[in-house]
Amino acid sequence: MTDARQLDLFADRGLAAPELVPVPRPRRPDALTDDEILDRLPGAGIIDAVVFCDLIVERGICDRALPALDRLWQRFRGFGREQPLPELEAVVDALARVGSSDARSQLARYVTEMDLPPPLLPKALQAALTARLRLPREFTSSLLRHADPEIRSLAARLCRFGTPDMTVLEGLASDPDSRVRRAAAIALGGLGRTSAKGILLDELRRNPTSEIVVALSGIADDDDAVQLGRCAKAHPALAETIVTELEAMETDRSRKIARRIRGRSAGSD
């Protein structure tokens, strides 16, 4: 006799399994037409959901796919309390990579949902960062106080695109986690706060990136321009970004340093 009990296949994914109708997995998803992909996406399994989302972006049909992506999201909404569901990660990633106005609005709605599963939050915030979303101040302010330093760091980076609580953001410049301090300094520099200069100069010497260069350049004086010039010499991969930022400073010294860097680059060709 058949056991009347049914195993819960979603037991390790957070909640009971949602109602769904199985969709046969195609052997070659890339051979499907656009319409076939959109038809299959809402009921797709883990592997195909990820593949379909990638194909939607590659084929440039994301705006047409927004309803199908939403149906996939709603199918698994609230699930994944123990670990993030790949289906939901694929949706936010696809919306971020497309970046159209409608896709960004849909992504913002998902990211700020009250019942967003905690394990999905880092991926959702990273997608918001990729899409440069301007999220509500109340939402980012709560995340700036989050217990997880990864969340605090991502929230700080998102502050560049909105109107953050500056008191809380400036407090993160002395956070015990170095990732959070760095992210807060980048955001503060981008917002014109000179209080971040010390951290940014230290990062420029220890671990320079284009983000650090741009954030520092927005609050830099001529002495800082010299430090940027030295960084360009030590890190040629950043030279073009540094030159662009030095020229934008529009001081005699910054222009002189920029010309020197360009001449050095031309001489090495």
Short mmCIF file of C-alpha atoms in Angstrom, two decimals:
data_model
loop_
_atom_site.label_atom_id
_atom_site.label_comp_id
_atom_site.label_asym_id
_atom_site.label_seq_id
_atom_site.Cartn_x
_atom_site.Cartn_y
_atom_site.Cartn_z
CA MET A 1 0.00 0.00 0.00
CA THR A 2 1.09 3.54 -0.68
CA ASP A 3 1.94 5.58 2.40
CA ALA A 4 -0.62 8.39 2.66
CA ARG A 5 1.99 10.67 4.14
CA GLN A 6 3.85 12.96 1.75
CA LEU A 7 7.38 14.06 2.49
CA ASP A 8 7.90 17.81 2.69
CA LEU A 9 10.51 18.45 0.02
CA PHE A 10 10.84 22.07 1.13
CA ALA A 11 11.58 21.28 4.78
CA ASP A 12 15.14 22.58 4.46
CA ARG A 13 14.07 25.69 2.55
CA GLY A 14 12.15 27.41 5.29
CA LEU A 15 8.40 26.75 4.91
CA ALA A 16 5.96 24.20 3.50
CA ALA A 17 6.10 23.75 -0.26
CA PRO A 18 4.03 26.21 -2.34
CA GLU A 19 1.38 24.93 -4.69
CA LEU A 20 2.91 24.48 -8.12
CA VAL A 21 2.38 22.64 -11.33
CA PRO A 22 5.53 20.81 -12.52
CA VAL A 23 6.90 22.03 -15.82
CA PRO A 24 8.95 19.53 -17.87
CA ARG A 25 12.56 20.58 -18.02
CA PRO A 26 13.71 21.25 -21.59
CA ARG A 27 16.89 19.57 -22.67
CA ARG A 28 18.24 22.76 -24.21
CA PRO A 29 16.81 25.90 -22.60
CA ASP A 30 18.82 28.13 -24.95
CA ALA A 31 16.97 26.58 -27.91
CA LEU A 32 13.62 27.88 -26.66
CA THR A 33 12.01 30.96 -28.16
CA ASP A 34 11.54 34.09 -26.07
CA ASP A 35 7.86 33.37 -25.62
CA GLU A 36 8.56 29.78 -24.57
CA ILE A 37 10.99 31.00 -21.92
CA LEU A 38 8.46 33.49 -20.58
CA ASP A 39 5.77 30.81 -20.49
CA ARG A 40 7.98 28.32 -18.64
CA LEU A 41 9.68 30.72 -16.20
CA PRO A 42 6.95 30.98 -13.52
CA GLY A 43 6.85 27.20 -13.02
CA ALA A 44 10.54 26.47 -13.61
CA GLY A 45 12.70 24.38 -11.32
CA ILE A 46 15.87 25.65 -9.67
CA ILE A 47 18.27 25.02 -12.55
CA ASP A 48 15.98 26.29 -15.29
CA ALA A 49 14.90 29.35 -13.29
CA VAL A 50 18.51 30.48 -13.09
CA VAL A 51 19.19 29.67 -16.76
CA PHE A 52 16.00 31.38 -17.92
CA CYS A 53 16.81 34.54 -15.95
CA ASP A 54 20.25 34.67 -17.55
CA LEU A 55 18.75 34.19 -21.02
CA ILE A 56 16.20 36.93 -20.39
CA VAL A 57 19.02 39.37 -19.68
CA GLU A 58 21.20 38.17 -22.54
CA ARG A 59 18.33 38.46 -25.02
CA GLY A 60 17.29 41.88 -23.78
CA ILE A 61 13.70 40.89 -23.09
CA CYS A 62 13.57 41.69 -19.39
CA ASP A 63 10.87 44.37 -19.65
CA ARG A 64 8.64 41.85 -21.45
CA ALA A 65 9.59 39.34 -18.77
CA LEU A 66 8.66 41.47 -15.76
CA PRO A 67 5.25 39.80 -15.27
CA ALA A 68 6.79 36.32 -15.53
CA LEU A 69 9.58 37.28 -13.14
CA ASP A 70 6.97 38.58 -10.72
CA ARG A 71 5.01 35.32 -10.93
CA LEU A 72 8.20 33.38 -10.15
CA TRP A 73 8.89 35.74 -7.23
CA GLN A 74 5.37 35.41 -5.85
CA ARG A 75 5.54 31.63 -6.16
CA PHE A 76 8.44 31.48 -3.69
CA ARG A 77 7.85 34.72 -1.81
CA GLY A 78 8.62 34.32 1.88
CA PHE A 79 10.41 30.99 1.46
CA GLY A 80 14.07 30.37 2.27
CA ARG A 81 14.25 31.17 5.97
CA GLU A 82 17.26 28.94 6.48
CA GLN A 83 19.12 29.60 3.23
CA PRO A 84 18.37 31.80 0.21
CA LEU A 85 16.46 30.23 -2.66
CA PRO A 86 18.33 30.31 -5.99
CA GLU A 87 15.08 31.16 -7.78
CA LEU A 88 14.67 34.38 -5.80
CA GLU A 89 18.36 35.24 -6.12
CA ALA A 90 18.07 34.82 -9.89
CA VAL A 91 15.11 37.20 -10.04
CA VAL A 92 16.79 40.08 -8.17
CA ASP A 93 20.01 39.55 -10.11
CA ALA A 94 18.19 39.71 -13.45
CA LEU A 95 16.32 42.88 -12.52
CA ALA A 96 19.55 44.55 -11.38
CA ARG A 97 21.46 43.61 -14.52
CA VAL A 98 18.78 45.04 -16.81
CA GLY A 99 18.42 48.27 -14.89
CA SER A 100 15.49 49.76 -16.83
CA SER A 101 13.13 52.07 -14.96
CA ASP A 102 10.40 49.43 -14.64
CA ALA A 103 12.89 46.72 -13.64
CA ARG A 104 14.41 49.01 -10.99
CA SER A 105 10.98 49.82 -9.58
CA GLN A 106 10.12 46.14 -9.36
CA LEU A 107 13.46 45.37 -7.72
CA ALA A 108 12.98 48.16 -5.16
CA ARG A 109 9.61 46.70 -4.25
CA TYR A 110 11.13 43.26 -3.65
CA VAL A 111 14.14 44.54 -1.69
CA THR A 112 12.00 46.52 0.74
CA GLU A 113 9.34 43.85 1.34
CA MET A 114 8.64 43.34 5.03
CA ASP A 115 8.70 39.55 4.69
CA LEU A 116 11.94 39.32 2.72
CA PRO A 117 13.72 36.20 4.04
CA PRO A 118 16.83 37.28 6.02
CA PRO A 119 19.20 34.95 4.12
CA LEU A 120 18.20 36.68 0.88
CA LEU A 121 18.91 40.18 2.19
CA PRO A 122 22.64 40.37 1.25
CA LYS A 123 21.91 39.31 -2.35
CA ALA A 124 18.96 41.71 -2.56
CA LEU A 125 21.05 44.63 -1.28
CA GLN A 126 23.86 43.78 -3.70
CA ALA A 127 21.32 43.85 -6.52
CA ALA A 128 20.06 47.22 -5.27
CA LEU A 129 23.63 48.48 -5.26
CA THR A 130 24.20 47.28 -8.83
CA ALA A 131 21.01 49.04 -9.91
CA ARG A 132 21.97 52.16 -7.90
CA LEU A 133 18.59 52.20 -6.21
CA ARG A 134 17.49 55.18 -4.14
CA LEU A 135 15.87 53.32 -1.25
CA PRO A 136 13.74 54.91 1.49
CA ARG A 137 15.71 56.56 4.27
CA GLU A 138 13.83 54.63 6.95
CA PHE A 139 14.77 51.35 5.29
CA THR A 140 18.50 52.06 4.94
CA SER A 141 18.71 53.63 8.41
CA SER A 142 17.51 50.43 10.04
CA LEU A 143 20.05 48.41 8.06
CA LEU A 144 22.89 50.73 9.10
CA ARG A 145 22.24 49.44 12.64
CA HIS A 146 22.01 45.79 11.60
CA ALA A 147 23.87 43.20 13.68
CA ASP A 148 25.53 41.67 10.59
CA PRO A 149 28.53 43.76 9.41
CA GLU A 150 27.96 42.62 5.81
CA ILE A 151 24.49 44.18 5.91
CA ARG A 152 25.81 47.38 7.51
CA SER A 153 28.47 47.60 4.81
CA LEU A 154 26.00 47.15 1.94
CA ALA A 155 23.58 49.63 3.51
CA ALA A 156 26.37 52.20 3.85
CA ARG A 157 27.30 51.82 0.20
CA LEU A 158 23.66 52.31 -0.80
CA CYS A 159 23.61 55.61 1.08
CA ARG A 160 25.45 57.24 -1.83
CA PHE A 161 22.26 57.09 -3.88
CA GLY A 162 19.78 58.40 -1.31
CA THR A 163 19.35 60.79 1.60
CA PRO A 164 20.71 58.81 4.55
CA ASP A 165 20.69 59.52 8.25
CA MET A 166 24.06 61.26 8.31
CA THR A 167 24.50 60.88 12.07
CA VAL A 168 24.21 57.11 11.84
CA LEU A 169 26.35 56.93 8.69
CA GLU A 170 29.13 59.02 10.19
CA GLY A 171 29.04 56.81 13.27
CA LEU A 172 29.91 53.85 11.06
CA ALA A 173 33.25 55.48 10.25
CA SER A 174 34.38 54.12 13.63
CA ASP A 175 32.63 50.75 13.28
CA PRO A 176 34.62 47.80 14.67
CA ASP A 177 34.46 46.07 11.27
CA SER A 178 36.93 47.36 8.65
CA ARG A 179 34.55 46.60 5.76
CA VAL A 180 31.90 48.81 7.32
CA ARG A 181 34.36 51.65 7.99
CA ARG A 182 35.53 51.52 4.38
CA ALA A 183 31.99 51.48 2.98
CA ALA A 184 30.91 54.35 5.24
CA ALA A 185 33.93 56.42 4.21
CA ILE A 186 33.21 55.85 0.50
CA ALA A 187 29.61 56.95 1.00
CA LEU A 188 30.58 59.96 3.10
CA GLY A 189 33.20 61.05 0.58
CA GLY A 190 30.68 60.73 -2.22
CA LEU A 191 28.30 62.91 -0.21
CA GLY A 192 31.00 65.57 0.26
CA ARG A 193 31.78 64.91 3.93
CA THR A 194 35.43 65.72 4.66
CA SER A 195 35.21 63.71 7.89
CA ALA A 196 35.89 60.64 5.75
CA LYS A 197 39.19 61.92 4.36
CA GLY A 198 41.46 60.21 6.88
CA ILE A 199 40.01 56.76 6.22
CA LEU A 200 40.00 57.30 2.45
CA LEU A 201 43.65 58.39 2.41
CA ASP A 202 44.59 55.35 4.47
CA GLU A 203 42.66 53.08 2.07
CA LEU A 204 44.32 54.81 -0.89
CA ARG A 205 47.71 53.78 0.49
CA ARG A 206 46.77 50.28 1.62
CA ASN A 207 44.08 49.02 -0.76
CA PRO A 208 43.22 51.52 -3.50
CA THR A 209 40.25 50.98 -5.81
CA SER A 210 38.37 53.19 -8.25
CA GLU A 211 35.66 53.64 -5.59
CA ILE A 212 38.23 54.98 -3.14
CA VAL A 213 39.73 57.28 -5.77
CA VAL A 214 36.37 58.77 -6.75
CA ALA A 215 35.20 59.20 -3.15
CA LEU A 216 38.44 60.90 -2.10
CA SER A 217 38.58 63.13 -5.17
CA GLY A 218 35.23 64.68 -4.28
CA ILE A 219 36.66 66.09 -1.03
CA ALA A 220 40.35 66.35 -1.97
CA ASP A 221 42.62 69.40 -1.73
CA ASP A 222 45.96 69.93 -3.46
CA ASP A 223 47.85 67.89 -0.87
CA ASP A 224 45.51 64.99 -1.52
CA ALA A 225 46.06 65.44 -5.25
CA VAL A 226 49.72 64.63 -4.63
CA GLN A 227 48.70 61.41 -2.91
CA LEU A 228 46.49 60.54 -5.88
CA GLY A 229 49.42 61.13 -8.20
CA ARG A 230 51.60 58.78 -6.18
CA CYS A 231 48.86 56.17 -6.25
CA ALA A 232 48.67 56.42 -10.06
CA LYS A 233 52.41 55.72 -10.26
CA ALA A 234 52.19 52.75 -7.90
CA HIS A 235 48.98 51.36 -9.44
CA PRO A 236 48.92 51.96 -13.21
CA ALA A 237 45.54 50.24 -13.56
CA LEU A 238 44.01 53.17 -11.66
CA ALA A 239 45.88 55.86 -13.56
CA GLU A 240 43.11 56.73 -16.01
CA THR A 241 40.51 57.06 -13.26
CA ILE A 242 42.88 59.20 -11.21
CA VAL A 243 43.65 61.47 -14.17
CA THR A 244 39.96 61.98 -14.82
CA GLU A 245 39.30 62.87 -11.19
CA LEU A 246 42.34 65.18 -10.96
CA GLU A 247 41.22 67.06 -14.06
CA ALA A 248 37.75 67.42 -12.57
CA MET A 249 39.25 69.08 -9.47
CA GLU A 250 40.24 72.01 -11.72
CA THR A 251 43.14 73.37 -9.66
CA ASP A 252 46.54 74.28 -11.08
CA ARG A 253 48.26 71.55 -9.09
CA SER A 254 45.72 68.83 -9.92
CA ARG A 255 45.97 69.65 -13.64
CA LYS A 256 49.77 69.59 -13.47
CA ILE A 257 49.76 66.19 -11.75
CA ALA A 258 47.27 64.87 -14.31
CA ARG A 259 49.50 66.00 -17.19
CA ARG A 260 52.49 64.36 -15.55
CA ILE A 261 50.61 61.06 -15.24
CA ARG A 262 49.50 61.24 -18.88
CA GLY A 263 53.06 61.95 -19.98
CA ARG A 264 54.36 59.04 -17.98
CA SER A 265 51.75 56.75 -19.52
CA ALA A 266 52.60 57.97 -23.04
CA GLY A 267 56.28 57.41 -22.42
CA SER A 268 55.68 53.80 -21.41
CA ASP A 269 53.72 52.96 -24.61
#
